Coordinates of C-alpha atoms and ligand atoms in Angstrom, one line a residue:
X6 CA 0.0 0.0 0.0
X7 CA 1.2 3.5 -0.8
X8 CA 0.9 5.1 2.6
X9 CA 2.4 8.4 1.4
X10 CA -0.3 9.1 -1.2
X11 CA -3.0 7.8 1.2
X12 CA -1.7 10.5 3.7
X13 CA -1.8 13.2 1.0
X14 CA -5.4 12.4 0.1
X15 CA -6.4 12.3 3.8
X16 CA -5.0 15.8 4.2
X17 CA -6.7 17.2 1.1
X18 CA -10.1 15.5 1.3
X19 CA -10.7 14.8 5.0
X20 CA -8.9 17.8 6.5
X21 CA -8.5 20.8 4.2
X22 CA -11.8 20.2 2.4
X23 CA -13.6 20.1 5.7
X24 CA -12.2 23.4 7.0
X25 CA -8.9 22.8 8.6
X26 CA -6.9 26.0 7.7
X27 CA -3.7 25.8 9.6
X28 CA -0.9 25.1 7.1
X29 CA 1.4 24.0 9.9
X30 CA -1.2 21.4 11.2
X31 CA -1.8 20.2 7.6
X32 CA 2.0 19.9 6.9
X33 CA 2.7 18.0 10.1
X34 CA -0.1 15.5 9.6
X35 CA 1.1 15.0 6.0
X36 CA 4.5 14.2 7.4
X37 CA 3.8 11.8 10.3
X38 CA 3.4 8.0 9.4
X39 CA 0.1 7.5 11.2
X40 CA 0.1 3.8 10.1
X41 CA 3.0 3.1 12.5
X42 CA 0.8 4.1 15.4
X43 CA -1.9 1.4 14.9
X44 CA -1.7 -2.4 15.1
X45 CA -0.2 -4.0 12.0
X46 CA -3.4 -5.6 10.9
X47 CA -5.2 -2.2 10.8
X48 CA -2.4 -0.2 9.0
X49 CA -4.4 -0.2 5.7
X50 CA -7.2 1.8 7.5
X51 CA -4.8 4.3 9.1
X52 CA -5.7 7.1 6.7
X53 CA -9.5 6.6 6.8
X54 CA -11.8 9.0 8.6
X55 CA -12.5 7.2 11.8
X56 CA -10.9 6.2 15.1
X57 CA -9.2 2.7 15.2
X58 CA -8.7 0.3 18.1
X59 CA -5.2 0.3 19.6
X60 CA -5.8 -2.4 22.3
X61 CA -6.6 -2.2 26.0
X62 CA -10.1 -1.0 25.0
X63 CA -8.7 2.3 23.7
X64 CA -8.6 4.1 20.3
X65 CA -6.4 6.4 18.2
X66 CA -8.7 9.4 17.5
X67 CA -10.1 10.2 14.0
X68 CA -7.7 12.3 12.0
X69 CA -10.1 15.2 11.6
X70 CA -10.5 15.4 15.4
X71 CA -6.7 15.4 15.8
X72 CA -6.5 18.2 13.3
X73 CA -9.3 20.4 14.7
X74 CA -8.0 20.0 18.3
X75 CA -4.4 20.8 17.3
X76 CA -5.6 23.8 15.3
X77 CA -7.6 25.1 18.3
X78 CA -4.5 24.9 20.5
X79 CA -2.9 27.7 18.4
X80 CA 0.6 26.4 19.2
X81 CA 3.7 28.4 19.0
X82 CA 7.2 26.9 18.5
X83 CA 8.2 28.0 22.0
X84 CA 5.2 26.4 23.7
X85 CA 5.3 23.8 26.4
X86 CA 2.3 21.4 26.1
X87 CA 0.6 18.8 28.3
X88 CA -1.4 16.0 26.6
X89 CA -3.7 13.9 28.7
X90 CA -4.4 10.5 27.1
X91 CA -1.2 9.4 25.2
X92 CA -2.9 6.3 23.7
X93 CA -0.9 5.4 20.6
X94 CA 1.3 8.5 20.8
X95 CA 0.1 9.9 17.5
X96 CA -1.3 13.1 18.8
X97 CA 1.8 13.5 20.9
X98 CA 3.9 13.3 17.7
X99 CA 1.7 16.0 16.1
X100 CA 2.2 18.3 19.1
X101 CA 6.0 17.6 19.3
X102 CA 6.5 18.6 15.6
X103 CA 5.1 22.0 16.4
X104 CA 5.8 22.9 20.0
X105 CA 9.1 23.0 22.0
X106 CA 8.3 20.4 24.7
X107 CA 5.4 17.9 25.2
X108 CA 4.5 16.0 28.4
X109 CA 2.0 13.3 27.7
X110 CA 0.3 11.3 30.5
X111 CA -1.5 8.0 30.1
X112 CA -3.2 5.9 32.8
X113 CA -2.6 2.5 31.1
X114 CA 1.0 1.4 31.6
X115 CA 1.1 -0.9 28.6
X116 CA 0.0 1.9 26.2
X117 CA 2.3 4.5 27.8
X118 CA 5.3 2.1 27.4
X119 CA 4.4 1.2 23.8
X120 CA 3.9 4.9 22.8
X121 CA 7.2 5.9 24.4
X122 CA 9.1 3.2 22.5
X123 CA 7.4 4.1 19.2
X124 CA 8.1 7.9 19.6
X125 CA 11.7 7.1 20.5
X126 CA 12.1 4.9 17.4
X127 CA 10.8 7.8 15.3
X128 CA 13.5 10.1 16.8
X129 CA 11.5 12.5 19.0
X130 CA 13.6 14.0 21.7
X131 CA 11.2 16.7 23.0
X132 CA 8.6 14.4 24.5
X133 CA 8.2 13.1 28.1
X134 CA 5.7 10.2 28.6
X135 CA 4.3 9.7 32.1
X136 CA 2.1 7.0 33.4
X137 CA -0.6 8.3 35.8
X138 CA -3.9 10.0 36.3
X139 CA -3.9 13.0 33.9
X140 CA -7.2 14.3 35.2
X141 CA -4.9 15.9 37.8
X142 CA -2.5 17.2 35.2
X143 CA 1.2 16.9 35.8
X144 CA 2.2 19.5 38.3
X145 CA 6.0 18.9 38.2
X146 CA 6.2 20.5 34.7
X147 CA 3.4 23.1 35.1
X148 CA 2.5 25.7 34.0
X149 CA 1.7 24.8 30.3
X150 CA 1.0 27.1 27.4
X151 CA -1.4 24.5 26.0
X152 CA -3.2 21.5 27.4
X153 CA -5.1 18.9 25.3
X154 CA -7.3 16.2 26.7
X155 CA -8.0 13.4 24.3
X156 CA -10.6 11.6 26.5
X157 CA -14.2 12.8 27.4
X158 CA -14.7 14.3 30.9
X159 CA -17.9 15.0 32.8
X160 CA -16.6 18.4 33.7
X161 CA -13.5 20.6 33.3
X162 CA -10.9 19.4 35.9
X163 CA -9.9 22.3 38.1
X164 CA -6.3 21.0 38.3
X165 CA -5.9 21.4 34.6
X166 CA -7.2 25.0 34.6
X167 CA -4.7 25.8 37.4
X168 CA -1.8 24.4 35.4
X169 CA -2.4 26.8 32.5
X170 CA 0.1 29.6 31.9
X171 CA -1.3 33.2 31.4
X172 CA -2.9 33.1 27.9
X173 CA -2.8 29.3 28.0
X174 CA -5.4 27.3 26.1
X175 CA -7.1 24.1 27.3
X176 CA -8.9 21.9 24.8
X177 CA -11.2 19.2 26.3
X178 CA -14.2 17.2 25.3
X179 CA -16.8 17.7 28.1
X180 CA -20.3 16.0 28.5
X181 CA -21.9 12.6 29.0
X182 CA -20.1 9.3 28.4
X183 CA -21.7 9.0 24.9
X184 CA -21.5 12.5 23.5
X185 CA -19.4 15.5 24.4
X186 CA -18.7 19.1 23.2
X187 CA -15.2 20.2 22.5
X188 CA -14.4 23.2 24.8
X189 CA -11.6 25.7 24.5
X190 CA -10.7 27.4 27.7
X191 CA -8.4 30.4 27.7
X192 CA -6.8 31.7 30.9
X193 CA -6.9 35.5 31.1
X194 CA -5.7 36.7 34.5
X195 CA -8.0 35.2 37.1
X196 CA -10.7 34.5 34.5
X197 CA -11.2 31.7 32.1
X198 CA -12.9 32.4 28.7
X199 CA -14.9 29.4 27.4
X200 CA -15.6 28.7 23.7
X201 CA -17.8 25.8 22.6
X202 CA -16.8 24.0 19.4
X203 CA -17.9 20.8 17.7
X204 CA -19.7 17.8 19.1
X205 CA -17.6 14.7 19.5
X206 CA -17.4 11.2 21.0
X207 CA -14.3 10.2 23.0
X208 CA -13.5 7.3 25.4
X209 CA -13.9 8.4 29.0
X210 CA -11.3 10.3 31.0
X211 CA -11.1 8.0 34.0
X212 CA -9.7 9.5 37.2
X213 CA -10.0 11.7 40.3
X214 CA -11.3 14.7 38.3
X215 CA -12.9 12.8 35.5
X216 CA -15.2 9.8 35.6
X217 CA -14.7 8.0 38.9
X218 CA -15.2 4.3 39.3
X219 CA -15.7 3.7 35.6
X220 CA -15.9 -0.1 35.5
X221 CA -12.5 -1.6 36.3
X222 CA -10.8 -0.6 33.1
Ligands
SAM631 N1 -4.3 10.8 21.8 C1 -4.4 9.4 21.6 C2 -3.7 9.0 20.3 O1 -3.3 9.9 19.5 O2 -3.7 7.8 20.0 C3 -5.8 8.9 21.6 C4 -6.2 8.8 23.0 S1 -7.6 7.7 23.4 C5 -8.9 8.5 22.5 C6 -7.8 8.3 25.1 C7 -6.7 7.8 26.0 O3 -6.9 8.5 27.3 C8 -6.7 6.3 26.3 O4 -5.5 5.8 26.0 C9 -7.0 6.3 27.8 O5 -6.4 5.2 28.4 C10 -6.5 7.6 28.3 N2 -7.0 8.1 29.6 C11 -8.3 8.0 30.1 N3 -8.3 8.5 31.3 C12 -7.1 9.0 31.6 C13 -6.5 9.7 32.7 N4 -7.2 10.0 33.7 N5 -5.2 10.0 32.6 C14 -4.4 9.6 31.5 N6 -4.9 9.0 30.5 C15 -6.2 8.7 30.5

């Protein structure tokens, strides 16, 4: 399979044609070999417009959702970013291509370890992978210029808001377990401006400031 032309088509027809405007985001997505972030038997579907299973009951997000969330973050090359929900590490790679430093936190050890290995093999040196409850953020490296949560939360975790730098942006899907709205929260002094964006469906953010006691997963 010609992954490079599949990637080009994905960028043109699934992303640019549907309104993604940031050239930086489009270029980065065209560069990263997304098929290396999914199980081998699913590689042929890596450039289609839907999430894919990555094991442990989790998913790699739909490419359009990765693009829209990254665009909303308005990243600068000097930014320090926190990602909650490493999963496959694909979104982590997208962030690391644009920003200066990325901390990504994942609650499932097996996924965190696999993603770390994958990102190391691809040569990323500006990423730190942590295993833990990201609903509490990651205080040792706070504050962050941007925080992205790639799992759905019943509400906006206070800990994440507190770990934003002045002018910092937090992108998070908030709502019920079956449907959420993508929120963008911008810290301005002691205030937080909230914008509502598209509807979305994410796996749950499981943790102290997310969904508590969500099965035993
Ligand atoms: N960004 C990922 C990617 O590019 O593959 C997709 C992430 S997947 C949709 C959501 C991930 O969030 C899952 O791997 C899940 O285990 C993780 N997660 C859920 N609750 C979490 C928490 N409290 N802290 C850290 N990770 C969490």
